[in-house]
Short mmCIF file of C-alpha atoms in Angstrom, two decimals:
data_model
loop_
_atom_site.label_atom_id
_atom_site.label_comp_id
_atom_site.label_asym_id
_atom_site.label_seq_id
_atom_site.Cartn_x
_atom_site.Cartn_y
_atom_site.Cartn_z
CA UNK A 1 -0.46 -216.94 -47.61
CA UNK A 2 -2.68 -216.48 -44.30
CA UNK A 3 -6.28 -217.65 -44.43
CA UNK A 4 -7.73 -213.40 -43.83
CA UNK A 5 -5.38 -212.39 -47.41
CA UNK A 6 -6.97 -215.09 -48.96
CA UNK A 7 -10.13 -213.89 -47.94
CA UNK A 8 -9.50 -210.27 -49.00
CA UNK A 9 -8.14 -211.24 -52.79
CA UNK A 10 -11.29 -213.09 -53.27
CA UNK A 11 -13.72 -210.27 -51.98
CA UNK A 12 -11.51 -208.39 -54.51
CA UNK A 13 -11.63 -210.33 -57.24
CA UNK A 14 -15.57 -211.20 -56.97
CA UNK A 15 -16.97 -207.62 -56.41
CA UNK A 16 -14.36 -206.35 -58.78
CA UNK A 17 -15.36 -209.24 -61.71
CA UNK A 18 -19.45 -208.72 -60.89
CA UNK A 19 -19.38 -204.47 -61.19
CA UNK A 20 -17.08 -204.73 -64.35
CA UNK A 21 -18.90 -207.93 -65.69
CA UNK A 22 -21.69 -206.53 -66.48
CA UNK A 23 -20.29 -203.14 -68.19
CA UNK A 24 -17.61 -204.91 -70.09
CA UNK A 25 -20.48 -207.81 -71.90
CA UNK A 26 -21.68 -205.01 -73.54
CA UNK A 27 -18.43 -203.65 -73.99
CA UNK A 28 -17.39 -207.41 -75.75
CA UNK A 29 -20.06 -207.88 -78.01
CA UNK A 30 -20.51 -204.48 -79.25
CA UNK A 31 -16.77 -204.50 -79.68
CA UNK A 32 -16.40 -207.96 -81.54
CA UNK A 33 -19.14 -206.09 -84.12
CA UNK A 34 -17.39 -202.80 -84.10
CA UNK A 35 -14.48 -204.32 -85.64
CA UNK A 36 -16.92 -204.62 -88.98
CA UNK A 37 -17.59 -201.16 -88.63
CA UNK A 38 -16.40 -199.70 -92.40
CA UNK A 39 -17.92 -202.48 -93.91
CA UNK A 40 -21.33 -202.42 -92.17
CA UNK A 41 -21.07 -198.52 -92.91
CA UNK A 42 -20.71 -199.36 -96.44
CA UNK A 43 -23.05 -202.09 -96.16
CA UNK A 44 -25.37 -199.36 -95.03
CA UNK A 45 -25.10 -196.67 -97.28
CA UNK A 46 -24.24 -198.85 -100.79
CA UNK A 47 -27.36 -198.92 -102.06
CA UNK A 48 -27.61 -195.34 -102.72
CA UNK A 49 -24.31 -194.24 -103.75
CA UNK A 50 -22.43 -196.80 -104.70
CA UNK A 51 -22.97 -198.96 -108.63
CA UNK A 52 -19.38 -200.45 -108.85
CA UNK A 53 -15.69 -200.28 -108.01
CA UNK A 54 -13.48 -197.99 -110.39
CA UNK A 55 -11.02 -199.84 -113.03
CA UNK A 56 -8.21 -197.53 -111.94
CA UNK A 57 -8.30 -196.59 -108.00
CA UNK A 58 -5.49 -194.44 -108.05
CA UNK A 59 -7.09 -192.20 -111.02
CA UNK A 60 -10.50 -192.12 -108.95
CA UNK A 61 -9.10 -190.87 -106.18
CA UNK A 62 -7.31 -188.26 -108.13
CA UNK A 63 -10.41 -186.83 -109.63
CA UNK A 64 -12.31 -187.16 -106.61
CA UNK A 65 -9.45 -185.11 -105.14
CA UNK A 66 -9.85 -182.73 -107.61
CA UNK A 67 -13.73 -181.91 -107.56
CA UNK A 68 -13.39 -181.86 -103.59
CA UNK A 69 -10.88 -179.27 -103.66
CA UNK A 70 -12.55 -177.47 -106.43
CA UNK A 71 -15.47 -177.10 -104.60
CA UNK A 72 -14.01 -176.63 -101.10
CA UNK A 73 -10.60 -175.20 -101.48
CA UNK A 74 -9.97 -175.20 -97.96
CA UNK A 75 -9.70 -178.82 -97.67
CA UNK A 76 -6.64 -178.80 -99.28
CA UNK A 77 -5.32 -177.74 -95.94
CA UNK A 78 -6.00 -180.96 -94.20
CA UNK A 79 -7.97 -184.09 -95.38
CA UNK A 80 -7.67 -187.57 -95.62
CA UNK A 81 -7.94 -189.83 -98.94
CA UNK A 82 -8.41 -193.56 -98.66
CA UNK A 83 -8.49 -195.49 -101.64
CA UNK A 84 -10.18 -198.55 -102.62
CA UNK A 85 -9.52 -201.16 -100.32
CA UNK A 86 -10.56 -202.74 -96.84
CA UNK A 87 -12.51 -199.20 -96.36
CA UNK A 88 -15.14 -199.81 -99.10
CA UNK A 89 -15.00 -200.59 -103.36
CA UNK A 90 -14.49 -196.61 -104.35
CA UNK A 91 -12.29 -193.73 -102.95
CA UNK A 92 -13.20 -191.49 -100.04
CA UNK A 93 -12.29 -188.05 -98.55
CA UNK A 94 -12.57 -187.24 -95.09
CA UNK A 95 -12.13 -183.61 -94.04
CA UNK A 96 -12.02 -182.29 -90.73
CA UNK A 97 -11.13 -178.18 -90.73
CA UNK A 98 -12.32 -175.01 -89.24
CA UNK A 99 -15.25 -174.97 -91.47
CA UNK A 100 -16.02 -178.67 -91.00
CA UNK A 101 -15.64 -178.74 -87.85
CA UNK A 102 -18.55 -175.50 -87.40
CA UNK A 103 -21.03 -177.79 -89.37
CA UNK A 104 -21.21 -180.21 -86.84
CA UNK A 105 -17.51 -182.40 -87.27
CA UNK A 106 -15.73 -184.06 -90.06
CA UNK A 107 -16.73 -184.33 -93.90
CA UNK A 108 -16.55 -187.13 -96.19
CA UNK A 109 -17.21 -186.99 -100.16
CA UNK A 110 -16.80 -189.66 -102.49
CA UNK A 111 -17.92 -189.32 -106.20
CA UNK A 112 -21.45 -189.69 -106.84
CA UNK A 113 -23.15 -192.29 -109.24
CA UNK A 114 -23.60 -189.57 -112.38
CA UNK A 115 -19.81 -188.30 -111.29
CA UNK A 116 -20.54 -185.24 -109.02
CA UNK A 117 -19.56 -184.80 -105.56
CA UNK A 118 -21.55 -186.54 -102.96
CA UNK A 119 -21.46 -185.59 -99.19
CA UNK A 120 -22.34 -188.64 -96.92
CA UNK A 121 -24.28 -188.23 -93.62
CA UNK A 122 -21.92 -187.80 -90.56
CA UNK A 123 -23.81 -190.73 -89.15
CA UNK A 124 -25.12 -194.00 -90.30
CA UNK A 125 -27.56 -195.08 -87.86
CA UNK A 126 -26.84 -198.54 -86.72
CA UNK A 127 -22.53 -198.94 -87.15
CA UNK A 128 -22.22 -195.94 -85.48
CA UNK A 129 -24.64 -197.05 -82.49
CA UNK A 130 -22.78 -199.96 -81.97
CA UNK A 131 -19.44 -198.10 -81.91
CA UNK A 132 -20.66 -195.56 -79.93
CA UNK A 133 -21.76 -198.69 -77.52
CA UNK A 134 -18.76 -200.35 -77.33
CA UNK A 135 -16.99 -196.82 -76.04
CA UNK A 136 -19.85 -195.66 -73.88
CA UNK A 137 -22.63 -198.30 -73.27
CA UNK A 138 -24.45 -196.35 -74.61
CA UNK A 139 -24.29 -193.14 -72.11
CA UNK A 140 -23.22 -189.91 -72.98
CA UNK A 141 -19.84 -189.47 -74.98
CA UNK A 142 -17.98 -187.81 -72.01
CA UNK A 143 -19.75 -189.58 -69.36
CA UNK A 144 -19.89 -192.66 -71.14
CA UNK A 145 -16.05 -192.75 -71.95
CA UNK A 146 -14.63 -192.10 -68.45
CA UNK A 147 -17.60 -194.74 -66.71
CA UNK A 148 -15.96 -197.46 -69.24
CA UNK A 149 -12.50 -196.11 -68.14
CA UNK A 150 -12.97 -196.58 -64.27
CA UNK A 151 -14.42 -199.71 -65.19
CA UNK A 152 -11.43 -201.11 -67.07
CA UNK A 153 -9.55 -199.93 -63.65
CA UNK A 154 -11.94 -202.37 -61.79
CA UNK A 155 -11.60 -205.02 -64.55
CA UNK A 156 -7.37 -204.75 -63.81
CA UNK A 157 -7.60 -205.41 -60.39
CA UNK A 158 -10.27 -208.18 -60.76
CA UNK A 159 -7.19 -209.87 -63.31
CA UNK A 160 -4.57 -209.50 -60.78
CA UNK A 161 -6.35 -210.44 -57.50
CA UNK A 162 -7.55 -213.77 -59.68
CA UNK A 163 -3.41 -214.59 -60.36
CA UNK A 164 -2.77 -213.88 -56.73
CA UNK A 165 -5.77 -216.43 -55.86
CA UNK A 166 -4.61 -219.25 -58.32
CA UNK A 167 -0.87 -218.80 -58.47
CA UNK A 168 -0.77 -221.11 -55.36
CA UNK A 169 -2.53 -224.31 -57.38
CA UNK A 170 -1.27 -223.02 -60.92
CA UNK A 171 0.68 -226.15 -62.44
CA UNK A 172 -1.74 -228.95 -60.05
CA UNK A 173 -5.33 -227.48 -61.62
CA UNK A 174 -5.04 -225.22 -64.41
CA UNK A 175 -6.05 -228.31 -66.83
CA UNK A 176 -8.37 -230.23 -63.91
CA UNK A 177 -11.79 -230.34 -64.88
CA UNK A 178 -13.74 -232.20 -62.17
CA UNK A 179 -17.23 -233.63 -63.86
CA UNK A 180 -18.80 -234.88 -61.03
CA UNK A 181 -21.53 -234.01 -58.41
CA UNK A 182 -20.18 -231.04 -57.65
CA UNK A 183 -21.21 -228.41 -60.12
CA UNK A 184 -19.84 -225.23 -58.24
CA UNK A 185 -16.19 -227.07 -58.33
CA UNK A 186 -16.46 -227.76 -62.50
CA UNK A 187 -17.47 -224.27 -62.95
CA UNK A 188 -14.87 -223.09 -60.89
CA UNK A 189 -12.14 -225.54 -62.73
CA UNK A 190 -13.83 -224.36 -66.28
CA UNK A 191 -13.68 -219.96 -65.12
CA UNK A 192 -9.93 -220.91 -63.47
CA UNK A 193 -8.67 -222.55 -66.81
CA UNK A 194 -10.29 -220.05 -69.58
CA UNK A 195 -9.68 -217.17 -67.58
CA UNK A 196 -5.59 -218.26 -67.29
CA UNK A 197 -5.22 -219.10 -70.69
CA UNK A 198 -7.24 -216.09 -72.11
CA UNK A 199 -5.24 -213.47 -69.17
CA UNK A 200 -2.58 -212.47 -71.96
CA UNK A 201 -5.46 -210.90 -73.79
CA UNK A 202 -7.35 -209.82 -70.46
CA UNK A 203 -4.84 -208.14 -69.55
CA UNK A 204 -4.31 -205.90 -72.91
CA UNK A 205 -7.89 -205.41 -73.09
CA UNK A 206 -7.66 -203.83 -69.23
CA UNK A 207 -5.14 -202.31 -69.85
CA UNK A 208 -6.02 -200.53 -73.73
CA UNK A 209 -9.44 -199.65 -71.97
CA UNK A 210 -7.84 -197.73 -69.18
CA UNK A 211 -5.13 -195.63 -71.38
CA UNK A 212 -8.08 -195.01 -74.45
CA UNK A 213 -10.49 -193.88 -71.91
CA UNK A 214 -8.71 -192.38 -69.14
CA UNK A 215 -5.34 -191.20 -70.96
CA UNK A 216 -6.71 -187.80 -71.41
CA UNK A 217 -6.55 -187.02 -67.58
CA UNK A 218 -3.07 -187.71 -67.52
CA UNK A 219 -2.21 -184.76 -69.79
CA UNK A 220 -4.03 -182.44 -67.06
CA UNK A 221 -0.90 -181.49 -65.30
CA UNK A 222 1.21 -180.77 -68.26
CA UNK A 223 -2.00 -178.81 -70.13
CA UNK A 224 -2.25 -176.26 -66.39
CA UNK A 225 1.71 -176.51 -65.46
CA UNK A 226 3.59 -176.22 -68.24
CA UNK A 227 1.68 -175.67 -71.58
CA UNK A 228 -0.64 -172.67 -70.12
CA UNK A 229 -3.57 -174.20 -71.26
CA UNK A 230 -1.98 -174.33 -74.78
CA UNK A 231 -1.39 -178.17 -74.88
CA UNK A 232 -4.39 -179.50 -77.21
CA UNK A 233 -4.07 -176.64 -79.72
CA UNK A 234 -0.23 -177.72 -79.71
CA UNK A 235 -1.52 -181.73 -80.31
CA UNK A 236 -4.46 -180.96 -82.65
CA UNK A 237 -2.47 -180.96 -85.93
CA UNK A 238 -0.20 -184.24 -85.16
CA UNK A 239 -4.00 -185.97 -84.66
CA UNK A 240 -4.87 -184.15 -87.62
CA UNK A 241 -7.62 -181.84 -85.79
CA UNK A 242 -6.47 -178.99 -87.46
CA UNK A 243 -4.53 -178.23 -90.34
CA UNK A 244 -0.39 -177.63 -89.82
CA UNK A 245 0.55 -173.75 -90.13
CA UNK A 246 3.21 -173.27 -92.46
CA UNK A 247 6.46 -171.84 -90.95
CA UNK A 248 6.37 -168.30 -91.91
CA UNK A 249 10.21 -168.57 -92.39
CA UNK A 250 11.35 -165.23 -90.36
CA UNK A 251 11.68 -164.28 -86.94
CA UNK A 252 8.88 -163.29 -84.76
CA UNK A 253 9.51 -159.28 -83.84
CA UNK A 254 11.58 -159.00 -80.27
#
């Protein structure tokens, strides 16, 4: 490969690996925390609503069912139940309808301490700031979202301009750690060798960040060409946004 391609792949790679650096190490860290998200959640909200786990999940659940739908029959439409489990000690519904969704988004209940319904708070404060972090950095949702989506872009072509650089040497230095005078050279050895045998997981992290933040845009087309506009109402119930109509079992009037 000529000298001046060389060149190019490691402006690439260097400019590409500083601007997504720094948005993707708060991306990492807030991400390696997120994945303890339902327990800090219950972590954060046990003391108040939670004494113990039931003897019989499956019969909790069922009565918790029951009160919620008692009280708000129009979750039976749509709602979620998880039971006991890696979620938390004790059953909870999660609700997300027409009338949830007008109160500011979903619902969840789970059965109170003296056995009546309790509501939790749509938010709880520190789990949901570092989730929110991970996805946005802490920007707005929208803006947030799509920033973190052009940056997994960047992050991509920082990965593949690196292979291109070290494919050359691959088999002669991937395990060559020169300890010597020359610091630059070790941590060049020591960023060459983790970043090859980490790339398998680079590579899905690059590429999961630019689907999950991005994908939306590629459903423009189809939402203005060939759904009229129609296309999230039509997706909505599959990601359980809104509750599935019932087929009215006879033909629409010609």
């Amino acid at each position: 490969m000529k000298a001046a391609t060389l060149r190019a792949f490691l402006s690439v790679h260097s400019w590409m690996g500083l601007l997504a650096g720094m948005a993707l190490f708060i991306a990492f860290y807030a991400g390696a925390i997120t994945v303890f998200t339902h327990e800090l959640s219950t972590w954060q909200v046990a003391p108040a609503v939670i004494e113990k786990a039931p003897n019989d999940p499956v019969d909790a659940a069922q009565s918790l069912l029951d009160t919620v739908i008692a009280t708000h029959p129009q979750v039976a439409d749509a709602f979620l139940l998880l039971l006991p489990g890696d979620h938390g000690p004790i059953p909870r519904l999660y609700w997300y309808g027409a009338q949830a969704d007008a109160s500011g988004g979903m619902r969840q209940y789970q059965a109170a301490p003296d056995g009546g319904l309790l509501e939790l708070p749509q938010r709880v404060g520190f789990a949901d700031f570092l989730y929110d972090l991970h996805f946005t950095a802490g920007l707005p949702r929208v803006a947030g979202t799509y920033l973190f989506g052009v940056v997994s872009v960047l992050y991509g072509l920082a990965l593949v301009s690196g292979v291109v650089l070290y494919a050359p040497v691959f088999f002669k230095d991937l395990f060559a750690l020169r300890v010597g005078a020359n610091l630059k050279r070790l941590w060049q050895d020591a960023h060459n060798l983790v970043g090859m045998l980490s790339l398998p997981f680079h590579v899905i992290f690059a590429w999961s960040g630019a689907v999950l933040c991005l994908g939306v845009l590629l459903l423009a087309p189809f939402q203005f060409l060939v759904f009229d506009g129609k296309l999230m109402q039509i997706l909505e119930p599959d990601f359980e946004l809104a509750p599935h109509v019932a087929p009215a079992k006879r033909a629409a009037p010609l």
